[in-house]
XYZ file of C-alpha atoms in Angstrom:
627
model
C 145.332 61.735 -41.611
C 141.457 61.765 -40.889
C 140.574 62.145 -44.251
C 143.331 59.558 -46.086
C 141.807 56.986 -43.651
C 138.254 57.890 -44.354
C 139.054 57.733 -48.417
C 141.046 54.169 -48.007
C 138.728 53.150 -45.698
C 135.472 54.070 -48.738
C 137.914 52.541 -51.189
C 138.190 49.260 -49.934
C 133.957 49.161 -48.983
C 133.771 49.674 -52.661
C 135.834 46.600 -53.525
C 133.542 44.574 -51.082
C 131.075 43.521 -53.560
C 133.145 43.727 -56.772
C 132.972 39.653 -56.632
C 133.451 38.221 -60.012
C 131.056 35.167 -60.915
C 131.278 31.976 -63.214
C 127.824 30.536 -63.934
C 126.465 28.671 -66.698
C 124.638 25.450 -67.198
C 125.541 21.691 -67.908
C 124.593 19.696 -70.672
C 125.569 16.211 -71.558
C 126.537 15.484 -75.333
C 122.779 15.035 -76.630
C 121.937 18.332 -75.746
C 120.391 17.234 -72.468
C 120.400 19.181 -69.351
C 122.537 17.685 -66.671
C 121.717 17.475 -62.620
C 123.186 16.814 -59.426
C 126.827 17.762 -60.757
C 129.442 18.746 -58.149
C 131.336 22.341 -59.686
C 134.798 22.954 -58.022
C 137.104 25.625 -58.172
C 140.389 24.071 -58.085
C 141.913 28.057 -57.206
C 140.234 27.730 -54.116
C 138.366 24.838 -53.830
C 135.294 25.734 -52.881
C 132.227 23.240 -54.598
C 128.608 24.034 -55.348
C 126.023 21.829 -57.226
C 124.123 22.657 -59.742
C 120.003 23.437 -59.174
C 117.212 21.107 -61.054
C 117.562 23.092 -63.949
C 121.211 22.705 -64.845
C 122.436 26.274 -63.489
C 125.778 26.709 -61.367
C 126.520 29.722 -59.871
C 130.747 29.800 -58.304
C 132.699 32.505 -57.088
C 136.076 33.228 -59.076
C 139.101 34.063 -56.890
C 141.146 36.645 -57.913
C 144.995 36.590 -58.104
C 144.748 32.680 -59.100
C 144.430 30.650 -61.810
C 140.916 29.584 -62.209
C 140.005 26.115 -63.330
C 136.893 24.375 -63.174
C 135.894 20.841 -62.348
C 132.736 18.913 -63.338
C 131.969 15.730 -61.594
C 128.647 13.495 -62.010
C 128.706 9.245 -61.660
C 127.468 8.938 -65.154
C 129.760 10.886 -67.192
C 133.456 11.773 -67.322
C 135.301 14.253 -65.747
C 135.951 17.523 -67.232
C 138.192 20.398 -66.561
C 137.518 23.954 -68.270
C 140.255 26.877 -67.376
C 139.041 29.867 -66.807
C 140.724 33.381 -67.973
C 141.897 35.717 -65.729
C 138.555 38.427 -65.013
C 138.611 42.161 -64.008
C 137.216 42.749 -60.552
C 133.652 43.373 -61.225
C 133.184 40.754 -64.559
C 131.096 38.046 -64.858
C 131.756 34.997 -67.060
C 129.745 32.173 -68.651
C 130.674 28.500 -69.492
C 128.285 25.998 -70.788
C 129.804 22.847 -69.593
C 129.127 19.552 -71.497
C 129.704 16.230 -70.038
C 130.463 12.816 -72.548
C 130.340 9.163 -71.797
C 132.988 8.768 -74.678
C 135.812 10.356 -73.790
C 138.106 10.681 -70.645
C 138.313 14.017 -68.832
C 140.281 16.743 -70.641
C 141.290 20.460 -70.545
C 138.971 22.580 -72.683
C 139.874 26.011 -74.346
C 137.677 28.388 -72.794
C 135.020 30.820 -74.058
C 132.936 33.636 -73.049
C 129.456 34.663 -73.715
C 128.775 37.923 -73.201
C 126.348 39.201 -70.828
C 124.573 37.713 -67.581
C 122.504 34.480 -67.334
C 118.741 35.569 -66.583
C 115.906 33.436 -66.607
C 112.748 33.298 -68.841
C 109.771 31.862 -67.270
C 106.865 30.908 -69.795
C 109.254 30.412 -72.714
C 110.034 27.663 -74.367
C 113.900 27.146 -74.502
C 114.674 25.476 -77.753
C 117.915 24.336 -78.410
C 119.577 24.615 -81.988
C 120.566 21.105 -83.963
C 121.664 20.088 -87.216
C 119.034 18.436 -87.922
C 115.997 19.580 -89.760
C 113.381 17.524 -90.382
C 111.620 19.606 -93.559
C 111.841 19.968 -97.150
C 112.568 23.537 -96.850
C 115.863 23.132 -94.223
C 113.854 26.229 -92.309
C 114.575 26.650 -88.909
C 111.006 27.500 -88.089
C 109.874 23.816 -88.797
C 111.073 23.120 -85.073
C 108.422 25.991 -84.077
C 105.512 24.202 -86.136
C 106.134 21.551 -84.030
C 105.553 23.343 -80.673
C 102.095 23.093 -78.473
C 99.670 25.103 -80.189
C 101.475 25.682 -83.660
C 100.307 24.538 -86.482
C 100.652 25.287 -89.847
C 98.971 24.371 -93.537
C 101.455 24.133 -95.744
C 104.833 22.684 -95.669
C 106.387 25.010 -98.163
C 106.239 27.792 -95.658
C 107.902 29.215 -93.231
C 104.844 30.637 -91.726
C 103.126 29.075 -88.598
C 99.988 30.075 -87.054
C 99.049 29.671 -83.125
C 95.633 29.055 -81.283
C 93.962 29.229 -84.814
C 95.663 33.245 -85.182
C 96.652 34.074 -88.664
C 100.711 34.459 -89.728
C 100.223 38.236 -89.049
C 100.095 37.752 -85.230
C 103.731 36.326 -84.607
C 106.203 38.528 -83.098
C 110.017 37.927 -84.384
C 112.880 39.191 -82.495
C 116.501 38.659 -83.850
C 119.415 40.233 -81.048
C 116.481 42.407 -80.263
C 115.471 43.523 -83.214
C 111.826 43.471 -84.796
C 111.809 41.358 -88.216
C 108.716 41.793 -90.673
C 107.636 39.453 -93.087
C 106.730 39.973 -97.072
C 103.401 41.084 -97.383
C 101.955 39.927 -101.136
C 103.101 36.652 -100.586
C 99.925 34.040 -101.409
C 101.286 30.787 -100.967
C 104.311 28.818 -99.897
C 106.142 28.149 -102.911
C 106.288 31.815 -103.545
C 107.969 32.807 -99.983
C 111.498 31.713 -100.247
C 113.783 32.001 -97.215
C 112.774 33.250 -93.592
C 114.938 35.532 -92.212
C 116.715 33.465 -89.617
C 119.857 31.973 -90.559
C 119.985 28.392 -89.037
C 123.881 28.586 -89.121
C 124.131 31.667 -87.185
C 121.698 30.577 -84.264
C 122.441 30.506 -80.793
C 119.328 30.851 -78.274
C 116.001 30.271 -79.291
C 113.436 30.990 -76.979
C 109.462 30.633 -78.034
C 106.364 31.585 -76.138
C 102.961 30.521 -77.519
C 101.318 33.123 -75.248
C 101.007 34.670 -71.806
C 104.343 36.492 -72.792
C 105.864 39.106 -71.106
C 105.293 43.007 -71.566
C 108.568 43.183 -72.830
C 108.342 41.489 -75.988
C 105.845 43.894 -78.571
C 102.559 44.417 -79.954
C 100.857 41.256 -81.517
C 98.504 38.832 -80.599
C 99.370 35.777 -80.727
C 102.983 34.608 -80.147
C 106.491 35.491 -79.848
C 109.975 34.028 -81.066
C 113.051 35.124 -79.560
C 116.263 34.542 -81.336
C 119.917 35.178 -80.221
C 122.512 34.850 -82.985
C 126.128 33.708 -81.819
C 128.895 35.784 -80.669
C 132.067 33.840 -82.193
C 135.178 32.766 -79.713
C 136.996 31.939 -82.464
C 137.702 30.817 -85.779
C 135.310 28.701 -87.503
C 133.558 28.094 -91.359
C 130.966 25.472 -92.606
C 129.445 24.734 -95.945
C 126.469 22.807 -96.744
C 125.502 21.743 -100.428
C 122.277 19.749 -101.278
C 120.343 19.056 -104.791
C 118.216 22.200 -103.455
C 120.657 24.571 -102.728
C 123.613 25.397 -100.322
C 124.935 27.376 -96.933
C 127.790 28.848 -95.585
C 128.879 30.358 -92.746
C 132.248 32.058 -91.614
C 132.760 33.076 -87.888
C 135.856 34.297 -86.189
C 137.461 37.074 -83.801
C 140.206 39.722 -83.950
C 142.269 40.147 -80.523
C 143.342 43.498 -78.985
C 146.379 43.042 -76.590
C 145.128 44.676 -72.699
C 147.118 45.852 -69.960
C 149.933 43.904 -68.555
C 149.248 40.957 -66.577
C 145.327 41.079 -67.922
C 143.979 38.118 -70.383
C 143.595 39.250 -74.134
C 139.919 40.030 -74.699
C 138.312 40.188 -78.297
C 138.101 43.790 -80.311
C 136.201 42.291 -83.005
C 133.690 39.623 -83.341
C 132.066 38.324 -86.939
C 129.028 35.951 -87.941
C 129.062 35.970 -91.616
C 126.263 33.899 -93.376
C 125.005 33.244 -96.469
C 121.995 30.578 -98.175
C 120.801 29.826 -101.675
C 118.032 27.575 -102.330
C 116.198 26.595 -105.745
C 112.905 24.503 -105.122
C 112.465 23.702 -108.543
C 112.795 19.614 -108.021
C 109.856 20.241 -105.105
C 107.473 22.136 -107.261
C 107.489 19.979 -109.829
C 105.659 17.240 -108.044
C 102.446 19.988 -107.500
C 99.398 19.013 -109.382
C 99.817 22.626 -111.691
C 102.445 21.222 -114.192
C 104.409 23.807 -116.033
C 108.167 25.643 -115.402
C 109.117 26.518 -112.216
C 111.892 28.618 -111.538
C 112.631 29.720 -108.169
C 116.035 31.693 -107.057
C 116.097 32.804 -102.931
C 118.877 33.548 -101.754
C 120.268 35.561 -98.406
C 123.813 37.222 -97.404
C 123.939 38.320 -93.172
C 126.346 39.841 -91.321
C 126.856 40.274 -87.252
C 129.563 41.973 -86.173
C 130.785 43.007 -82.695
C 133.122 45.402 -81.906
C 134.202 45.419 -78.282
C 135.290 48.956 -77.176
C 135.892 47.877 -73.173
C 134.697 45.030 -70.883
C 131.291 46.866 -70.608
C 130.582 48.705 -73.480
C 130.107 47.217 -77.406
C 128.634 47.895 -80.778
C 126.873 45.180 -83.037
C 126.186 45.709 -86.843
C 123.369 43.503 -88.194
C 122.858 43.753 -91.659
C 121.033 41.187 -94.147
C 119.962 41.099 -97.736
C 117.747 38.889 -99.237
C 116.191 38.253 -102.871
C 113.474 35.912 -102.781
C 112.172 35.494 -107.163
C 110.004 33.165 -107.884
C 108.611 32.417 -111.560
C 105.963 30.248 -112.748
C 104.627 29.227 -116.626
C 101.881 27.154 -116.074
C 100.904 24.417 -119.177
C 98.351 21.875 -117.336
C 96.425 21.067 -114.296
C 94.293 18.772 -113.287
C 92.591 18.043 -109.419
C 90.299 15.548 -107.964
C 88.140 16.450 -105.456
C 84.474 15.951 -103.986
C 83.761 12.952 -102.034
C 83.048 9.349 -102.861
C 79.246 9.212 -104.100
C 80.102 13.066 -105.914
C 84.071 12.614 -107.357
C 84.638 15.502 -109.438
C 87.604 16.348 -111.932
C 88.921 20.205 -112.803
C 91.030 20.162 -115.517
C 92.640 23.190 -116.613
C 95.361 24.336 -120.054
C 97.194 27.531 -119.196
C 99.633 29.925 -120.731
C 101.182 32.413 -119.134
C 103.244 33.768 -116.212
C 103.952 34.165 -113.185
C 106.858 36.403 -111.396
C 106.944 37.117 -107.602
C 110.054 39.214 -106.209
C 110.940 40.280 -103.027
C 113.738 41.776 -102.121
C 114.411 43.177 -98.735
C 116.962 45.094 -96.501
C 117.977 45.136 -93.174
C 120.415 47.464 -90.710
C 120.436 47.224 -87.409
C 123.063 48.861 -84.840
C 123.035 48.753 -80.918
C 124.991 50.023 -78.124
C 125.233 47.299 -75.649
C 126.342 48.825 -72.593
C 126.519 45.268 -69.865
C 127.707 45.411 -66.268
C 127.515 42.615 -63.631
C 124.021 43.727 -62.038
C 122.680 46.100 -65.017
C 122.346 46.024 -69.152
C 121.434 48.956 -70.829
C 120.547 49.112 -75.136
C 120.386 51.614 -77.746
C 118.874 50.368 -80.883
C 118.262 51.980 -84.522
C 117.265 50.058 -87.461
C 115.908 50.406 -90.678
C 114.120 47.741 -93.093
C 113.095 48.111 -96.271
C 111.304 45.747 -98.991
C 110.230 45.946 -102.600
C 107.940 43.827 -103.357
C 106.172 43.115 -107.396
C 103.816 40.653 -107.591
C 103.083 40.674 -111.588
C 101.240 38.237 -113.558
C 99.271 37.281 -116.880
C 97.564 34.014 -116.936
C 95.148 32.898 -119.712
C 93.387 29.415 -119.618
C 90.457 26.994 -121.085
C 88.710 24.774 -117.974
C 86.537 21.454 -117.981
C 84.453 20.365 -115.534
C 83.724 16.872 -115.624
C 82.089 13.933 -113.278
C 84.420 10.887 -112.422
C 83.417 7.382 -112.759
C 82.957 6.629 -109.039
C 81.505 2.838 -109.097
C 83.697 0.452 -107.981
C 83.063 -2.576 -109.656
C 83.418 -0.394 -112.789
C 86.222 -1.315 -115.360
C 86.470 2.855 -115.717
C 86.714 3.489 -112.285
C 88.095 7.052 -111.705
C 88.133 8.177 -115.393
C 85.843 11.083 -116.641
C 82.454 9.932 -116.902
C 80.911 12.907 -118.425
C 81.362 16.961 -118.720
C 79.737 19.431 -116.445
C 80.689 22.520 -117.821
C 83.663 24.381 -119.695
C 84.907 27.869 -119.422
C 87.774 30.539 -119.985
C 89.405 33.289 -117.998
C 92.164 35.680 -117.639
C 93.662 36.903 -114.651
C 96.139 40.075 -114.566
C 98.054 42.109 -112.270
C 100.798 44.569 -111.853
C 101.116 44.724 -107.602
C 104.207 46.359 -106.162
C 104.713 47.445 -102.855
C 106.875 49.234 -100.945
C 107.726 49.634 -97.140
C 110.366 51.180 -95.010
C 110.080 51.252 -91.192
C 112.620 53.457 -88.635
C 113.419 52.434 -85.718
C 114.906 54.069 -82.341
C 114.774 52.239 -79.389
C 116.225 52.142 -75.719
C 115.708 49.440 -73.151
C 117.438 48.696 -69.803
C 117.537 45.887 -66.935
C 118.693 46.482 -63.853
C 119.089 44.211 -61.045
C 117.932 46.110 -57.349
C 118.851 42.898 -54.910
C 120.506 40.275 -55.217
C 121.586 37.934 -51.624
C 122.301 34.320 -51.412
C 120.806 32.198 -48.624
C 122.640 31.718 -45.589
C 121.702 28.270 -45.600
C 124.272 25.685 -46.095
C 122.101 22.156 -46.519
C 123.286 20.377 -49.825
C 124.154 23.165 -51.855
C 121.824 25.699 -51.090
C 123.917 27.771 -50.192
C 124.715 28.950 -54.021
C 120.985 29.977 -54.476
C 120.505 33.283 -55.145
C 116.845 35.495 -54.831
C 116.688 38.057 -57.654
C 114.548 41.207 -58.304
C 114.882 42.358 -61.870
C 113.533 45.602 -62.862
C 112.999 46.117 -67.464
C 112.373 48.838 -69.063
C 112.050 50.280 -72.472
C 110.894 52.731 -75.129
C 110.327 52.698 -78.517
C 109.729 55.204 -81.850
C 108.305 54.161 -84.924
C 108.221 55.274 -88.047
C 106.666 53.585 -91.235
C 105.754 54.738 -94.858
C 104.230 52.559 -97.159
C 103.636 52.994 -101.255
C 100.695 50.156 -102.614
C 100.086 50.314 -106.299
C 97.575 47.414 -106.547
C 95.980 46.566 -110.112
C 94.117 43.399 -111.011
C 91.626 42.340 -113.454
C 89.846 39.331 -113.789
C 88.152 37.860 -116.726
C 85.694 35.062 -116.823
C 83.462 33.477 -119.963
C 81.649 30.580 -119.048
C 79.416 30.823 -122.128
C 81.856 30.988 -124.894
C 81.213 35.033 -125.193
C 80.980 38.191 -123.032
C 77.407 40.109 -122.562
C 77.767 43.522 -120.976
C 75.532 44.865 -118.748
C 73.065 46.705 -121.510
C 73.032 43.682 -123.177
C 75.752 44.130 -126.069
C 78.896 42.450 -126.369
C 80.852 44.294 -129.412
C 82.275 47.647 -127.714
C 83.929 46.900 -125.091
C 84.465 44.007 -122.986
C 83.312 43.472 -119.069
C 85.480 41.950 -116.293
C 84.654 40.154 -113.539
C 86.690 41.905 -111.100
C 88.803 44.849 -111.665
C 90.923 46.758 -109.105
C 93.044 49.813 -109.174
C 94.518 51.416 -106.427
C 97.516 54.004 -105.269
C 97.748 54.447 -101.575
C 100.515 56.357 -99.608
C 100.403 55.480 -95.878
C 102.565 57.011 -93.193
C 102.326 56.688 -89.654
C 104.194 56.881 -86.768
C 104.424 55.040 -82.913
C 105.385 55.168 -79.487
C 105.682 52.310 -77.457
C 107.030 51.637 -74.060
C 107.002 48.536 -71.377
C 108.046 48.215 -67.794
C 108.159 44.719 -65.968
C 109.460 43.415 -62.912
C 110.563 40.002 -62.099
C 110.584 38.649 -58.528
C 111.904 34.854 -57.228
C 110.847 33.677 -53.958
C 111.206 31.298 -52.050
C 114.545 29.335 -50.474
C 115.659 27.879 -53.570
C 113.867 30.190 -55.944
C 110.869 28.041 -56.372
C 108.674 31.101 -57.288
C 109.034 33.651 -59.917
C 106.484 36.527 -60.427
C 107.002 38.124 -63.355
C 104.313 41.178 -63.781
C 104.372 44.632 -65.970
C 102.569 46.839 -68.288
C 102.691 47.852 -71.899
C 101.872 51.153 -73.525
C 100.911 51.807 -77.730
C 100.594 54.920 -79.179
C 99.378 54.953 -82.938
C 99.161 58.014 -84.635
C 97.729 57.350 -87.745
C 94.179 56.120 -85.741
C 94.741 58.310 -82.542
C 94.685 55.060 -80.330
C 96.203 54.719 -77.272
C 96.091 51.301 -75.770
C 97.641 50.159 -72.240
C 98.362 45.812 -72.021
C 98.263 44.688 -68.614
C 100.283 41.417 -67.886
C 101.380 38.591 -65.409
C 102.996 35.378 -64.912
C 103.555 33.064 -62.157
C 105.670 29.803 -61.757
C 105.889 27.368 -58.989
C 108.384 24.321 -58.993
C 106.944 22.489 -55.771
C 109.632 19.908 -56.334
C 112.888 21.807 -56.665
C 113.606 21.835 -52.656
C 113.576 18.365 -52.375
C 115.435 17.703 -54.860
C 118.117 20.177 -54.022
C 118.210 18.495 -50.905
C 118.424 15.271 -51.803
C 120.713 15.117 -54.816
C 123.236 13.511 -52.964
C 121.307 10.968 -51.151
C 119.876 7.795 -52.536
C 116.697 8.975 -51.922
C 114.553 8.899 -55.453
C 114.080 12.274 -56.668
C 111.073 14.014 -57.308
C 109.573 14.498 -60.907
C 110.362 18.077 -62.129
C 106.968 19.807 -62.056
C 106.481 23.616 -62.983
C 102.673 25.094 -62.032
C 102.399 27.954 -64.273
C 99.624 30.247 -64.976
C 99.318 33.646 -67.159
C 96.953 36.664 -67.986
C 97.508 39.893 -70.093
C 95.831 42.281 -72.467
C 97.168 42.337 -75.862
C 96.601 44.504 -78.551
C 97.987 44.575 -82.267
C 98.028 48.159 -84.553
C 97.127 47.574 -87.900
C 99.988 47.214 -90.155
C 99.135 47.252 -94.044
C 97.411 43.878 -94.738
C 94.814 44.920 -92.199
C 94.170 48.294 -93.271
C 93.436 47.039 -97.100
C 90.308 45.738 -98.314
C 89.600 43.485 -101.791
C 88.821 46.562 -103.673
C 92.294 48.493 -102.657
C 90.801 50.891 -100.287
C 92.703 51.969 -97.069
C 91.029 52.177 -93.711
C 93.392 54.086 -91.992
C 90.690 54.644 -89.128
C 90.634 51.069 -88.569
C 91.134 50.337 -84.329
C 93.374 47.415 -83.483
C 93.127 44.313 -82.229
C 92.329 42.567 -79.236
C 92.970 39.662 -77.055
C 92.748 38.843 -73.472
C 94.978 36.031 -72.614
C 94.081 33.142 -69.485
C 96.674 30.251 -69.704
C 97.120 27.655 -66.810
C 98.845 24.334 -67.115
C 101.544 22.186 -65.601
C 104.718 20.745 -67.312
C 106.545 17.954 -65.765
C 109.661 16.358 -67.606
C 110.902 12.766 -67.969
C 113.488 10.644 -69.705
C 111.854 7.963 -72.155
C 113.467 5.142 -73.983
């Protein structure tokens, strides 16, 4: 009898603190974040408010039917349902409030995983809208603080004056590399993240965290969607077109339990011809450009914790130029000067490149653990033969002249040749783990205006990575140039053979492998979470230079104003501006990858050390509403 107690009386202990939680955050229909709304669970009406930054936290009751209410003076209110949960499983819902409409019963949806926060990144929110030539969902990042970028062809951004080789990419946790021969924009062709597919994006300008890998300068976080049902969109334009397809496949559960989805799928696909854009360039000739992209995701849902995804893309970026004329201006006002050039020729870039990624996602209420392998691979030719004749000439530069801005007389005329036959060809490995667990977890036993929902985390991340990367370079250019209307070798005669300017060629085999790891902890304090420490360390192993490198980092964030506001949010009192004191420092270091390790004449430095930079960022950030 003893012992039956002792094992019903363990039993029911364990079921203490299997407490099932709906969170989320609430935006109104302008994708703006939404405070001082009163959340109430109509099973058991209990109410919470959400904090300064949007997030509700509200206890599901089990053996009831859930439902939601959102209430706020400005908008209308809305009612969500909620699905029945197991025991021990969280669930998200994004709530969005609208002026238009009266309140109405919403179809559900789940996002997997738990809600954690990410101090010193910039939360950027998906639209429709994009404001570039190219459609590129990384024009929203060359807007950011500290981003700029030189050509508006490209998809490429540099930050703090860093060159495009020093941004990290992350898509559902996987590492994305860019081309590597690429020389302008109008050669690059489509980026590799799908605007249609996009969920989170979250973008750090630096400070980042030791989680997130081995570059200097940046890093771009990107969470493609997991579908709760069926849904397709196409987009057609005079410079290409888009589709997407989206949808889930149910599995029946136990008796008196919700259906959950087996399968998930994010299926999307882009072709884009910049022909019409490249003809407005100042080098007039054909252009024909053809990029075009096919990705996959799909989810398969083995239990309520445990999952497989399958990432896959292909992309074919060709891009082919015969040049006939050109002709550019430059100088300055008191020295105008005209190049005018007649080519023949060609020009052919292609890139083609292939990704597989799969994870095991393995997500529990206070702990997520990953597996990760992928592979990429891209071929890359970069071949071209371009002949042409050149004038140099002085432009006409008075005013009051009758030929102002015409040629006024010739400076010089020449010829040249340039040639290559460039293809490259790189394959990285990957095998990854990385895990974040959550130690404690309590909720203030304070009950003043809502505080009693806050919650005081400690997050401990881990991870490891391998590495491995082989890369074939065949590099071969020549350059000729005759300024003189003939060619005089070195020993002075001209008729046997014939000397170049520049020649190159090169075959280089590189292999290497890596080791990485990180661990971080993250640490809110304070009564309403007004503090977050976030602090860890980073560890790179190279084996191709023998260097071992350690990155040392830290962030801290103070909201001095999210108390009183908490406090206040249902008095008239005016509220406080939202203010966040932040402040960063870190070591970070970056390998060398291939474009480092070559020089002009084709020569591998495979000793070559990596980079360095020590990172001190301080600043403050305060929102408001404008117009």
């Amino acid at each position: 009898m003893r012992l039956a107690l002792v094992i019903i009386s363990c039993f029911l202990a364990g079921n203490t603190f299997a407490q099932s939680i709906i969170f989320g955050t609430v935006f109104n229909d302008s994708n703006e974040i939404v405070r001082n709304v009163k959340v109430t669970n109509l099973a058991g009406g209990k109410t919470v408010y959400n904090d300064s930054l949007g997030n509700y936290r509200i206890e599901y009751v089990q053996g009831k039917n859930n439902s939601l209410k959102f209430e706020n003076s400005n908008y209308f209110i809305t009612i969500i349902a909620v699905p029945k949960l197991f025991e021990d499983e969280d669930y998200r819902y994004d709530a969005i409030l609208k002026k238009e409409q009266s309140s109405k019963i919403l179809n559900p949806f789940t996002v997997q995983g738990q809600s954690e926060n990410k101090p010193g990144l910039v939360i950027i929110k998906p639209t429709t809208s994009r404001p570039s030539v190219t459609g590129d969902i990384m024009d929203i990042i060359k807007m950011q603080a500290g981003v700029s970028s030189n050509n508006e062809l490209s998809s490429q951004y540099n930050v703090r004056g860093g060159n495009y080789d020093e941004n990290l990419i992350y898509v559902n946790d996987f590492e994305i590399y860019r081309p590597q021969l690429i020389r302008s924009g109008q050669q690059e062709g489509l980026s590799f993240i799908n605007p249609d597919m996009v969920n989170n994006i979250n973008f750090s300008a630096g400070g980042f965290e030791s989680r997130y890998g081995d570059k200097l300068s940046s890093v771009l976080d990107v969470s493609y969607r997991s579908p709760s049902q069926f849904g397709s969109g196409v987009q057609l334009g005079l410079l290409g077109m888009s589709f997407y397809v989206e949808g889930v496949v149910k599995a029946k559960q136990r008796v008196g339990y919700r259906d959950s989805n087996r399968i998930s799928y994010l299926i999307g696909g882009r072709y884009r011809g910049n022909k019409n854009i490249l003809n407005s360039l100042d080098a007039i000739g054909l252009y024909k450009s053809r990029f075009g992209d096919l990705q996959s995701l799909i989810t398969f849902h083995l239990n309520r914790y445990n999952s497989i995804e399958f990432l896959v893309n292909y992309g074919q970026n060709r891009y082919r130029f015969e040049p006939e004329f050109q002709k550019t201006t430059f100088g300055t006002l008191q020295s105008a000067l005209q190049l005018s050039i007649g080519m023949d020729g060609q020009e052919i870039m292609d890139y083609n490149s292939m990704m597989g990624g799969l994870s095991f996602v393995r997500r529990k209420k206070d702990s997520e653990y990953k597996i990760l392998f992928s592979a990429i691979s891209s071929n890359e030719k970069e071949h071209y033969d371009i002949q042409g004749a050149y004038q140099i000439s002085e432009v006409d530069n008075n005013l009051g002249s009758s030929n102002f801005g015409d040629v006024k007389s010739l400076l010089g005329s020449g010829y040249f040749i340039n040639h290559a036959r460039n293809d490259l060809n790189f394959t990285i490995l990957n095998a990854a783990h990385q895990g974040s667990i959550k130690m404690l977890g309590f909720r203030n036993k304070k009950s003043k205006g809502g505080l009693s929902n806050m919650y005081h985390p400690l997050r401990i991340l881990y991870g490891f990575k391998y590495q491995a990367e082989y890369i074939k370079d065949v590099f071969k250019e020549w350059k000729y140039n005759d300024s003189a209307d003939y060619n005089i070798t070195n020993n002075g005669y001209g008729d046997s053979f014939i000397n170049l300017s520049e020649s190159v060629r090169s075959k280089s085999i590189i292999r290497n492998q890596r080791i990485s790891g990180f661990t971080q902890v993250n640490i809110s304090f304070g009564e309403v979470n007004q503090t977050a420490l976030v602090a860890g360390v980073r560890y790179l192993y190279s084996e191709l230079n023998g260097q071992s490198l350690l990155s040392p980092r830290v962030q801290l964030y103070y909201e001095p104003n999210k108390k009183f506001n908490l406090k206040h949010f249902k008095d008239s009192v005016q509220k406080k501006k939202n203010i966040l004191i932040k402040g960063a420092f870190g070591y970070y270091y970056q390998a060398p990858f291939y474009r480092e390790m070559r020089d002009f004449a084709g020569h591998i430095n495979k000793a070559l050390k990596a980079q360095r930079s020590i990172h001190y960022l301080s600043g403050i950030e305060f929102g408001f509403k404008k117009f």
